């Protein structure tokens, strides 16, 4: 059953990693529908630039909360600043993300711990902070930006990335079931390759640039498809026909076949064999901005 129509006009949308890429596209999509936007990210200058564009193009209000979600207390601190400003969050888009290239065993635990804080803990904590108010007001939307990778077998390199995204998908399914009928819509968005700074930071932009256009999505198209799926009551949204086909293929074929089918593409995307070739550029990408 589809949720009741959601009127975005005048609502406040909190978007993590909102200064570029898919996060900025979600901000623009909601602003186009009349929502005001709260942007979080690590770079205040980039946040301000995005906010300026939103205010100019859509005549909405914006608020900026610079934060590093790798810090364990960051979600609570973000929420306290939002509430101190007297803002009620009716829309939450958990979007912040990055990847840690190279082999799992080659990185110190502190690197993986920070990754889990950003990619798992912050998503759960912000949803836990935002959901009670949404339920009390009987209106809200929660979007978890997962990935097609979360629907596919894991592969060498970026070893925690796919598991983190798989968690977000099943978390969204559980929250969707729990909040059904409350007026709060929940979905996990599973985009495939998308033209964002993400691939530049992980050293894969050369591979992505050579792919046919049909295999690489536009951030704006991802955001619009995601909102359409959310408004239709779908809990998992996989934008793009090619991505939907890949997800279905992985779901119905034997797991061993799926690993063999998708491991080659994953290896080419990561630009290394087996995840052990750690160039300086690849190591630096682990410190990329969360957007």
mmCIF file of C-alpha atoms in Angstrom:
data_model
loop_
_atom_site.group_PDB
_atom_site.id
_atom_site.type_symbol
_atom_site.label_atom_id
_atom_site.label_comp_id
_atom_site.label_asym_id
_atom_site.label_seq_id
_atom_site.Cartn_x
_atom_site.Cartn_y
_atom_site.Cartn_z
ATOM 1 C CA UNK A 1 0.000 0.000 0.000
ATOM 2 C CA UNK A 2 1.415 3.395 -1.008
ATOM 3 C CA UNK A 3 1.836 5.986 1.760
ATOM 4 C CA UNK A 4 -0.371 9.036 1.901
ATOM 5 C CA UNK A 5 0.750 11.864 -0.441
ATOM 6 C CA UNK A 6 3.496 13.908 1.209
ATOM 7 C CA UNK A 7 3.429 17.696 0.879
ATOM 8 C CA UNK A 8 7.035 18.918 0.925
ATOM 9 C CA UNK A 9 6.186 22.618 0.903
ATOM 10 C CA UNK A 10 7.705 24.242 3.977
ATOM 11 C CA UNK A 11 9.044 20.964 5.398
ATOM 12 C CA UNK A 12 12.682 20.666 6.479
ATOM 13 C CA UNK A 13 14.870 17.993 4.874
ATOM 14 C CA UNK A 14 18.092 16.951 6.611
ATOM 15 C CA UNK A 15 20.596 15.619 4.074
ATOM 16 C CA UNK A 16 23.989 14.233 5.038
ATOM 17 C CA UNK A 17 26.790 14.502 2.510
ATOM 18 C CA UNK A 18 24.677 17.138 0.819
ATOM 19 C CA UNK A 19 27.307 19.339 -0.768
ATOM 20 C CA UNK A 20 27.849 17.385 -4.005
ATOM 21 C CA UNK A 21 26.922 14.302 -6.008
ATOM 22 C CA UNK A 22 23.767 12.403 -5.126
ATOM 23 C CA UNK A 23 23.339 14.327 -1.866
ATOM 24 C CA UNK A 24 23.227 17.657 -3.690
ATOM 25 C CA UNK A 25 20.829 16.124 -6.222
ATOM 26 C CA UNK A 26 18.482 15.063 -3.420
ATOM 27 C CA UNK A 27 18.711 18.576 -1.986
ATOM 28 C CA UNK A 28 17.731 20.077 -5.339
ATOM 29 C CA UNK A 29 14.905 17.561 -5.854
ATOM 30 C CA UNK A 30 13.378 18.349 -2.480
ATOM 31 C CA UNK A 31 13.920 22.095 -2.882
ATOM 32 C CA UNK A 32 12.122 21.921 -6.233
ATOM 33 C CA UNK A 33 9.175 20.466 -4.325
ATOM 34 C CA UNK A 34 9.228 23.364 -1.861
ATOM 35 C CA UNK A 35 11.163 21.806 1.019
ATOM 36 C CA UNK A 36 13.713 23.745 3.023
ATOM 37 C CA UNK A 37 17.069 21.994 3.355
ATOM 38 C CA UNK A 38 19.560 21.326 6.146
ATOM 39 C CA UNK A 39 22.911 20.313 4.692
ATOM 40 C CA UNK A 40 25.677 18.500 6.557
ATOM 41 C CA UNK A 41 29.185 17.657 5.435
ATOM 42 C CA UNK A 42 32.808 18.254 6.339
ATOM 43 C CA UNK A 43 33.540 21.237 4.095
ATOM 44 C CA UNK A 44 31.734 24.457 5.114
ATOM 45 C CA UNK A 45 32.659 26.236 1.863
ATOM 46 C CA UNK A 46 31.155 23.511 -0.325
ATOM 47 C CA UNK A 47 28.042 23.395 1.848
ATOM 48 C CA UNK A 48 27.625 27.148 1.511
ATOM 49 C CA UNK A 49 28.034 27.002 -2.251
ATOM 50 C CA UNK A 50 25.318 24.345 -2.546
ATOM 51 C CA UNK A 51 23.046 26.270 -0.180
ATOM 52 C CA UNK A 52 23.488 29.458 -2.182
ATOM 53 C CA UNK A 53 22.470 27.642 -5.363
ATOM 54 C CA UNK A 54 19.378 26.160 -3.691
ATOM 55 C CA UNK A 55 18.224 29.498 -2.306
ATOM 56 C CA UNK A 56 18.754 31.203 -5.668
ATOM 57 C CA UNK A 57 17.167 28.525 -7.835
ATOM 58 C CA UNK A 58 14.229 27.480 -5.645
ATOM 59 C CA UNK A 59 13.640 30.328 -3.169
ATOM 60 C CA UNK A 60 13.832 27.970 -0.167
ATOM 61 C CA UNK A 61 15.501 28.331 3.209
ATOM 62 C CA UNK A 62 18.694 26.477 4.059
ATOM 63 C CA UNK A 63 20.660 25.687 7.198
ATOM 64 C CA UNK A 64 24.227 24.388 7.386
ATOM 65 C CA UNK A 65 25.618 22.018 10.009
ATOM 66 C CA UNK A 66 29.263 21.189 9.190
ATOM 67 C CA UNK A 67 30.237 17.906 10.852
ATOM 68 C CA UNK A 68 32.520 14.913 10.496
ATOM 69 C CA UNK A 69 30.347 11.824 10.837
ATOM 70 C CA UNK A 70 33.401 9.707 11.608
ATOM 71 C CA UNK A 71 33.275 11.231 15.102
ATOM 72 C CA UNK A 72 31.069 9.006 17.309
ATOM 73 C CA UNK A 73 29.132 11.956 18.752
ATOM 74 C CA UNK A 74 28.513 13.713 15.435
ATOM 75 C CA UNK A 75 24.905 12.587 14.787
ATOM 76 C CA UNK A 76 23.801 13.696 18.257
ATOM 77 C CA UNK A 77 25.625 17.013 17.856
ATOM 78 C CA UNK A 78 23.968 17.603 14.467
ATOM 79 C CA UNK A 79 20.562 16.854 15.926
ATOM 80 C CA UNK A 80 21.062 19.166 18.896
ATOM 81 C CA UNK A 81 22.027 22.050 16.601
ATOM 82 C CA UNK A 82 18.986 21.427 14.408
ATOM 83 C CA UNK A 83 16.643 21.346 17.381
ATOM 84 C CA UNK A 84 18.300 24.411 18.954
ATOM 85 C CA UNK A 85 17.463 26.288 15.753
ATOM 86 C CA UNK A 86 13.802 25.355 16.246
ATOM 87 C CA UNK A 87 13.639 23.155 13.152
ATOM 88 C CA UNK A 88 11.538 20.000 12.829
ATOM 89 C CA UNK A 89 12.926 17.366 10.476
ATOM 90 C CA UNK A 90 10.183 15.785 8.366
ATOM 91 C CA UNK A 91 12.584 14.365 5.771
ATOM 92 C CA UNK A 92 15.859 12.553 6.434
ATOM 93 C CA UNK A 93 18.203 11.575 3.620
ATOM 94 C CA UNK A 94 21.139 9.570 4.960
ATOM 95 C CA UNK A 95 23.578 9.915 2.089
ATOM 96 C CA UNK A 96 27.105 10.537 3.398
ATOM 97 C CA UNK A 97 29.584 7.974 2.186
ATOM 98 C CA UNK A 98 33.036 7.085 0.956
ATOM 99 C CA UNK A 99 35.138 4.000 0.303
ATOM 100 C CA UNK A 100 38.380 2.600 1.673
ATOM 101 C CA UNK A 101 40.338 1.210 -1.293
ATOM 102 C CA UNK A 102 42.802 -1.629 -0.929
ATOM 103 C CA UNK A 103 42.845 -4.789 1.140
ATOM 104 C CA UNK A 104 41.017 -5.058 4.450
ATOM 105 C CA UNK A 105 44.119 -6.337 6.265
ATOM 106 C CA UNK A 106 46.332 -3.519 4.995
ATOM 107 C CA UNK A 107 44.447 -0.800 6.886
ATOM 108 C CA UNK A 108 44.567 -0.148 10.641
ATOM 109 C CA UNK A 109 41.446 -0.733 12.699
ATOM 110 C CA UNK A 110 41.008 3.021 13.183
ATOM 111 C CA UNK A 111 40.366 3.373 9.443
ATOM 112 C CA UNK A 112 37.652 0.707 9.473
ATOM 113 C CA UNK A 113 36.161 2.060 12.686
ATOM 114 C CA UNK A 114 35.766 5.522 11.150
ATOM 115 C CA UNK A 115 34.219 3.938 8.051
ATOM 116 C CA UNK A 116 31.638 2.065 10.127
ATOM 117 C CA UNK A 117 30.789 5.247 12.055
ATOM 118 C CA UNK A 118 30.019 7.077 8.814
ATOM 119 C CA UNK A 119 28.494 4.306 6.731
ATOM 120 C CA UNK A 120 26.478 2.409 9.334
ATOM 121 C CA UNK A 121 26.257 4.050 12.745
ATOM 122 C CA UNK A 122 25.412 7.567 11.547
ATOM 123 C CA UNK A 123 22.569 6.233 9.371
ATOM 124 C CA UNK A 124 21.041 4.297 12.250
ATOM 125 C CA UNK A 125 21.556 7.021 14.834
ATOM 126 C CA UNK A 126 20.046 9.818 12.755
ATOM 127 C CA UNK A 127 17.067 7.629 11.859
ATOM 128 C CA UNK A 128 16.633 6.852 15.556
ATOM 129 C CA UNK A 129 16.700 10.571 16.382
ATOM 130 C CA UNK A 130 14.367 11.657 13.571
ATOM 131 C CA UNK A 131 11.754 8.879 13.517
ATOM 132 C CA UNK A 132 9.973 9.570 16.845
ATOM 133 C CA UNK A 133 9.062 13.124 15.847
ATOM 134 C CA UNK A 134 7.905 11.985 12.437
ATOM 135 C CA UNK A 135 5.712 9.311 13.991
ATOM 136 C CA UNK A 136 4.271 11.806 16.484
ATOM 137 C CA UNK A 137 3.372 14.169 13.614
ATOM 138 C CA UNK A 138 2.191 11.242 11.443
ATOM 139 C CA UNK A 139 4.293 12.451 8.485
ATOM 140 C CA UNK A 140 7.814 11.886 7.342
ATOM 141 C CA UNK A 141 10.214 10.352 4.870
ATOM 142 C CA UNK A 142 13.451 8.477 5.581
ATOM 143 C CA UNK A 143 15.781 7.615 2.719
ATOM 144 C CA UNK A 144 18.863 5.459 3.217
ATOM 145 C CA UNK A 145 21.244 5.847 0.295
ATOM 146 C CA UNK A 146 22.548 2.298 -0.087
ATOM 147 C CA UNK A 147 23.967 0.938 -3.350
ATOM 148 C CA UNK A 148 23.581 -1.724 -5.983
ATOM 149 C CA UNK A 149 26.701 -3.151 -4.313
ATOM 150 C CA UNK A 150 24.543 -4.052 -1.313
ATOM 151 C CA UNK A 151 22.480 -6.380 -3.513
ATOM 152 C CA UNK A 152 25.499 -8.084 -5.103
ATOM 153 C CA UNK A 153 28.099 -10.518 -3.711
ATOM 154 C CA UNK A 154 31.077 -9.006 -1.943
ATOM 155 C CA UNK A 155 34.340 -8.665 -3.848
ATOM 156 C CA UNK A 156 37.978 -7.963 -3.056
ATOM 157 C CA UNK A 157 38.833 -4.321 -2.460
ATOM 158 C CA UNK A 158 36.559 -1.816 -0.685
ATOM 159 C CA UNK A 159 35.847 -4.905 1.410
ATOM 160 C CA UNK A 160 33.459 -3.294 3.911
ATOM 161 C CA UNK A 161 31.590 -1.191 1.351
ATOM 162 C CA UNK A 162 29.115 -3.801 0.071
ATOM 163 C CA UNK A 163 28.397 -5.215 3.566
ATOM 164 C CA UNK A 164 27.661 -1.730 4.890
ATOM 165 C CA UNK A 165 25.226 -1.145 2.060
ATOM 166 C CA UNK A 166 23.585 -4.554 2.543
ATOM 167 C CA UNK A 167 22.995 -3.632 6.172
ATOM 168 C CA UNK A 168 21.317 -0.364 5.161
ATOM 169 C CA UNK A 169 18.973 -2.229 2.825
ATOM 170 C CA UNK A 170 17.805 -4.717 5.444
ATOM 171 C CA UNK A 171 17.618 -1.966 8.075
ATOM 172 C CA UNK A 172 15.337 0.016 5.769
ATOM 173 C CA UNK A 173 13.179 -3.069 5.219
ATOM 174 C CA UNK A 174 12.780 -3.566 8.955
ATOM 175 C CA UNK A 175 12.043 0.103 9.624
ATOM 176 C CA UNK A 176 9.604 0.150 6.706
ATOM 177 C CA UNK A 177 7.691 -2.758 8.242
ATOM 178 C CA UNK A 178 7.732 -1.210 11.695
ATOM 179 C CA UNK A 179 6.486 2.218 10.563
ATOM 180 C CA UNK A 180 3.891 0.968 8.077
ATOM 181 C CA UNK A 181 0.662 2.913 8.599
ATOM 182 C CA UNK A 182 2.351 5.605 10.735
ATOM 183 C CA UNK A 183 2.526 8.194 7.956
ATOM 184 C CA UNK A 184 6.321 7.763 7.714
ATOM 185 C CA UNK A 185 7.688 6.361 4.451
ATOM 186 C CA UNK A 186 11.033 4.535 4.382
ATOM 187 C CA UNK A 187 13.153 3.292 1.510
ATOM 188 C CA UNK A 188 16.653 2.170 0.622
ATOM 189 C CA UNK A 189 17.990 3.583 -2.621
ATOM 190 C CA UNK A 190 20.369 1.304 -4.540
ATOM 191 C CA UNK A 191 22.009 3.272 -7.356
ATOM 192 C CA UNK A 192 24.667 1.727 -9.542
ATOM 193 C CA UNK A 193 27.550 3.657 -11.061
ATOM 194 C CA UNK A 194 26.713 7.371 -10.928
ATOM 195 C CA UNK A 195 28.662 10.360 -12.205
ATOM 196 C CA UNK A 196 29.825 11.885 -8.915
ATOM 197 C CA UNK A 197 33.163 12.854 -7.322
ATOM 198 C CA UNK A 198 33.105 9.458 -5.544
ATOM 199 C CA UNK A 199 34.888 7.680 -8.394
ATOM 200 C CA UNK A 200 37.502 10.406 -8.733
ATOM 201 C CA UNK A 201 38.387 9.975 -5.071
ATOM 202 C CA UNK A 202 38.719 6.198 -5.380
ATOM 203 C CA UNK A 203 40.832 6.338 -8.542
ATOM 204 C CA UNK A 204 38.191 4.697 -10.740
ATOM 205 C CA UNK A 205 37.234 7.692 -12.858
ATOM 206 C CA UNK A 206 39.208 6.378 -15.854
ATOM 207 C CA UNK A 207 37.260 3.122 -15.912
ATOM 208 C CA UNK A 208 33.916 4.869 -15.385
ATOM 209 C CA UNK A 209 34.630 7.403 -18.142
ATOM 210 C CA UNK A 210 35.019 4.601 -20.695
ATOM 211 C CA UNK A 211 31.657 3.002 -19.928
ATOM 212 C CA UNK A 212 28.621 3.502 -22.186
ATOM 213 C CA UNK A 213 26.275 6.207 -20.977
ATOM 214 C CA UNK A 214 23.526 3.682 -20.258
ATOM 215 C CA UNK A 215 25.708 2.113 -17.545
ATOM 216 C CA UNK A 216 26.385 5.333 -15.626
ATOM 217 C CA UNK A 217 23.551 7.287 -14.042
ATOM 218 C CA UNK A 218 23.095 11.008 -13.579
ATOM 219 C CA UNK A 219 22.716 12.105 -9.909
ATOM 220 C CA UNK A 220 19.564 14.066 -10.691
ATOM 221 C CA UNK A 221 17.958 11.058 -12.344
ATOM 222 C CA UNK A 222 18.856 8.928 -9.309
ATOM 223 C CA UNK A 223 17.218 11.413 -6.940
ATOM 224 C CA UNK A 224 14.041 11.715 -9.009
ATOM 225 C CA UNK A 225 13.698 7.945 -9.431
ATOM 226 C CA UNK A 226 14.255 7.514 -5.703
ATOM 227 C CA UNK A 227 11.526 9.966 -4.751
ATOM 228 C CA UNK A 228 9.141 8.402 -7.250
ATOM 229 C CA UNK A 229 9.775 4.970 -5.757
ATOM 230 C CA UNK A 230 9.422 6.256 -2.200
ATOM 231 C CA UNK A 231 6.138 7.978 -3.024
ATOM 232 C CA UNK A 232 4.888 4.753 -4.647
ATOM 233 C CA UNK A 233 5.513 2.855 -1.412
ATOM 234 C CA UNK A 234 8.526 0.831 -2.556
ATOM 235 C CA UNK A 235 11.033 -0.085 0.150
ATOM 236 C CA UNK A 236 13.941 -0.858 -2.214
ATOM 237 C CA UNK A 237 14.471 1.441 -5.171
ATOM 238 C CA UNK A 238 17.082 0.540 -7.803
ATOM 239 C CA UNK A 239 17.249 3.428 -10.300
ATOM 240 C CA UNK A 240 17.975 2.483 -13.905
ATOM 241 C CA UNK A 241 16.987 -0.554 -15.954
ATOM 242 C CA UNK A 242 20.536 -1.912 -16.183
ATOM 243 C CA UNK A 243 20.945 -1.746 -12.411
ATOM 244 C CA UNK A 244 17.548 -3.355 -11.825
ATOM 245 C CA UNK A 245 18.528 -6.172 -14.207
ATOM 246 C CA UNK A 246 21.860 -6.703 -12.417
ATOM 247 C CA UNK A 247 20.092 -6.837 -9.044
ATOM 248 C CA UNK A 248 17.573 -9.390 -10.348
ATOM 249 C CA UNK A 249 20.332 -11.461 -11.924
ATOM 250 C CA UNK A 250 22.252 -11.583 -8.644
ATOM 251 C CA UNK A 251 19.102 -12.480 -6.714
ATOM 252 C CA UNK A 252 18.028 -15.430 -8.836
ATOM 253 C CA UNK A 253 21.297 -17.060 -9.920
ATOM 254 C CA UNK A 254 23.284 -19.329 -7.556
ATOM 255 C CA UNK A 255 25.524 -17.287 -5.269
ATOM 256 C CA UNK A 256 28.717 -18.872 -6.614
ATOM 257 C CA UNK A 257 27.685 -17.929 -10.155
ATOM 258 C CA UNK A 258 26.888 -14.404 -9.073
ATOM 259 C CA UNK A 259 30.322 -14.051 -7.467
ATOM 260 C CA UNK A 260 31.994 -15.195 -10.662
ATOM 261 C CA UNK A 261 29.813 -12.966 -12.833
ATOM 262 C CA UNK A 262 30.305 -9.735 -10.918
ATOM 263 C CA UNK A 263 33.831 -10.128 -9.513
ATOM 264 C CA UNK A 264 35.517 -9.210 -12.804
ATOM 265 C CA UNK A 265 33.587 -5.970 -13.145
ATOM 266 C CA UNK A 266 34.302 -5.129 -9.516
ATOM 267 C CA UNK A 267 38.017 -5.732 -10.039
ATOM 268 C CA UNK A 268 38.124 -3.434 -13.075
ATOM 269 C CA UNK A 269 36.198 -0.735 -11.224
ATOM 270 C CA UNK A 270 38.619 -0.841 -8.323
ATOM 271 C CA UNK A 271 41.592 -0.667 -10.645
ATOM 272 C CA UNK A 272 43.521 -3.389 -8.855
ATOM 273 C CA UNK A 273 43.652 -7.173 -8.627
ATOM 274 C CA UNK A 274 42.538 -8.762 -5.411
ATOM 275 C CA UNK A 275 42.454 -5.435 -3.593
ATOM 276 C CA UNK A 276 46.160 -5.538 -2.615
ATOM 277 C CA UNK A 277 47.623 -2.932 -5.004
ATOM 278 C CA UNK A 278 47.594 0.178 -2.797
ATOM 279 C CA UNK A 279 48.830 3.168 -4.786
ATOM 280 C CA UNK A 280 49.267 6.549 -3.111
ATOM 281 C CA UNK A 281 46.140 7.778 -4.893
ATOM 282 C CA UNK A 282 44.122 4.831 -3.624
ATOM 283 C CA UNK A 283 45.303 5.348 -0.054
ATOM 284 C CA UNK A 284 44.416 9.033 -0.215
ATOM 285 C CA UNK A 285 40.916 8.222 -1.404
ATOM 286 C CA UNK A 286 40.129 6.653 1.961
ATOM 287 C CA UNK A 287 40.224 10.175 3.395
ATOM 288 C CA UNK A 288 37.739 11.569 0.889
ATOM 289 C CA UNK A 289 34.914 13.902 1.831
ATOM 290 C CA UNK A 290 31.690 12.297 3.029
ATOM 291 C CA UNK A 291 29.420 13.195 0.153
#
